[in-house]
Amino acid sequence: MKFPRSMRTYCPRCKTHTEHSVSIYKAGKRRAAKLGERRQAVRKKGYGGQKFPLQHNQAKVTKKQSLKLECKECGYILQRKGIRLKKAEVV
Ligand SMILES: [Zn+2]
């Protein structure tokens, strides 16, 4: 699905409709020093291994993709609710 590079929508900080720049949300880089990663490393240490079941047989062929909208007036960033798409692109 194609999305416009900018769209006019409601900004909760400006409390009115303003122009927003559109991009597709991407997960941040995993950092080894962060608490969740350290905790998981402790869990996996020693005998026992994986502490929660990993999903192997995926039923779904798509991933939820959400849009990141940045207000051009105040810089406030909001996200649109994720929808299942095979391909999302900003044109
Ligand atoms: Zn704004």
mmCIF file of C-alpha atoms and ligand atoms in Angstrom:
data_model
loop_
_atom_site.group_PDB
_atom_site.id
_atom_site.type_symbol
_atom_site.label_atom_id
_atom_site.label_comp_id
_atom_site.label_asym_id
_atom_site.label_seq_id
_atom_site.Cartn_x
_atom_site.Cartn_y
_atom_site.Cartn_z
ATOM 1 C CA MET A 1 0.000 0.000 0.000
ATOM 2 C CA LYS A 2 1.252 3.452 -0.862
ATOM 3 C CA PHE A 3 1.086 6.376 1.545
ATOM 4 C CA PRO A 4 1.548 10.069 0.759
ATOM 5 C CA ARG A 5 4.779 11.708 1.919
ATOM 6 C CA SER A 6 2.776 14.277 3.893
ATOM 7 C CA MET A 7 -0.793 14.440 5.127
ATOM 8 C CA ARG A 8 -3.028 16.851 6.956
ATOM 9 C CA THR A 9 -4.347 15.423 10.232
ATOM 10 C CA TYR A 10 -5.123 16.248 13.854
ATOM 11 C CA CYS A 11 -2.203 17.145 16.142
ATOM 12 C CA PRO A 12 -3.016 16.636 19.858
ATOM 13 C CA ARG A 13 -0.422 19.223 20.901
ATOM 14 C CA CYS A 14 -1.497 21.958 18.477
ATOM 15 C CA LYS A 15 -5.136 20.853 19.034
ATOM 16 C CA THR A 16 -5.921 21.434 15.371
ATOM 17 C CA HIS A 17 -5.332 19.880 11.974
ATOM 18 C CA THR A 18 -1.799 20.500 10.684
ATOM 19 C CA GLU A 19 0.517 19.138 7.996
ATOM 20 C CA HIS A 20 2.405 15.978 9.064
ATOM 21 C CA SER A 21 5.341 14.225 7.441
ATOM 22 C CA VAL A 22 4.808 10.478 7.041
ATOM 23 C CA SER A 23 7.275 7.645 7.592
ATOM 24 C CA ILE A 24 6.976 3.942 8.388
ATOM 25 C CA TYR A 25 7.722 2.852 11.954
ATOM 26 C CA LYS A 26 10.818 0.701 12.391
ATOM 27 C CA ALA A 27 11.871 -1.015 15.603
ATOM 28 C CA GLY A 28 14.929 0.486 17.296
ATOM 29 C CA LYS A 29 18.358 -1.122 17.462
ATOM 30 C CA ARG A 30 18.779 -3.858 20.126
ATOM 31 C CA ARG A 31 21.326 -2.746 22.704
ATOM 32 C CA ALA A 32 23.176 -5.340 24.764
ATOM 33 C CA ALA A 33 23.521 -3.065 27.812
ATOM 34 C CA LYS A 34 19.767 -2.491 28.239
ATOM 35 C CA LEU A 35 17.931 -4.162 31.130
ATOM 36 C CA GLY A 36 15.733 -6.478 29.056
ATOM 37 C CA GLU A 37 18.720 -7.860 27.171
ATOM 38 C CA ARG A 38 20.741 -8.293 30.399
ATOM 39 C CA ARG A 39 17.800 -10.040 32.081
ATOM 40 C CA GLN A 40 17.349 -12.412 29.142
ATOM 41 C CA ALA A 41 21.085 -13.175 29.183
ATOM 42 C CA VAL A 42 20.825 -14.110 32.894
ATOM 43 C CA ARG A 43 17.764 -16.287 32.178
ATOM 44 C CA LYS A 44 19.530 -18.183 29.404
ATOM 45 C CA LYS A 45 22.736 -18.668 31.393
ATOM 46 C CA GLY A 46 23.652 -22.120 32.661
ATOM 47 C CA TYR A 47 21.488 -25.235 32.382
ATOM 48 C CA GLY A 48 17.910 -24.894 31.133
ATOM 49 C CA GLY A 49 18.142 -22.581 28.153
ATOM 50 C CA GLN A 50 15.103 -20.827 26.684
ATOM 51 C CA LYS A 51 12.673 -19.651 29.381
ATOM 52 C CA PHE A 52 9.585 -19.030 27.249
ATOM 53 C CA PRO A 53 8.313 -20.809 24.158
ATOM 54 C CA LEU A 54 9.520 -19.459 20.830
ATOM 55 C CA GLN A 55 6.940 -19.427 18.065
ATOM 56 C CA HIS A 56 8.024 -21.543 15.112
ATOM 57 C CA ASN A 57 4.949 -22.146 12.951
ATOM 58 C CA GLN A 58 3.797 -18.713 11.907
ATOM 59 C CA ALA A 59 0.241 -18.694 10.553
ATOM 60 C CA LYS A 60 0.320 -15.138 9.292
ATOM 61 C CA VAL A 61 2.099 -14.050 6.134
ATOM 62 C CA THR A 62 2.028 -10.336 6.893
ATOM 63 C CA LYS A 63 3.280 -8.063 9.643
ATOM 64 C CA LYS A 64 1.500 -5.161 11.234
ATOM 65 C CA GLN A 65 2.915 -1.906 9.955
ATOM 66 C CA SER A 66 2.234 1.444 11.516
ATOM 67 C CA LEU A 67 2.790 4.955 10.271
ATOM 68 C CA LYS A 68 4.827 7.532 12.123
ATOM 69 C CA LEU A 69 3.480 11.045 11.655
ATOM 70 C CA GLU A 70 5.476 14.110 12.635
ATOM 71 C CA CYS A 71 3.750 17.466 13.002
ATOM 72 C CA LYS A 72 5.503 20.073 10.868
ATOM 73 C CA GLU A 73 4.400 22.876 13.225
ATOM 74 C CA CYS A 74 5.546 21.564 16.631
ATOM 75 C CA GLY A 75 7.463 18.342 15.907
ATOM 76 C CA TYR A 76 5.080 16.124 17.901
ATOM 77 C CA ILE A 77 5.272 12.502 16.692
ATOM 78 C CA LEU A 78 2.218 10.270 16.711
ATOM 79 C CA GLN A 79 1.643 6.766 15.458
ATOM 80 C CA ARG A 80 -1.238 5.364 13.477
ATOM 81 C CA LYS A 81 -2.749 2.055 14.567
ATOM 82 C CA GLY A 82 -0.921 -0.827 12.817
ATOM 83 C CA ILE A 83 -2.603 -2.559 9.918
ATOM 84 C CA ARG A 84 -1.588 -5.837 8.282
ATOM 85 C CA LEU A 85 0.147 -5.203 4.975
ATOM 86 C CA LYS A 86 2.521 -7.177 2.802
ATOM 87 C CA LYS A 87 4.224 -4.017 1.655
ATOM 88 C CA ALA A 88 3.980 -0.423 2.840
ATOM 89 C CA GLU A 89 5.755 2.407 1.088
ATOM 90 C CA VAL A 90 5.823 6.175 1.277
ATOM 91 C CA VAL A 91 5.630 7.850 -2.129
HETATM 92 ZN ZN ZN B 1 1.597 20.027 16.289
#
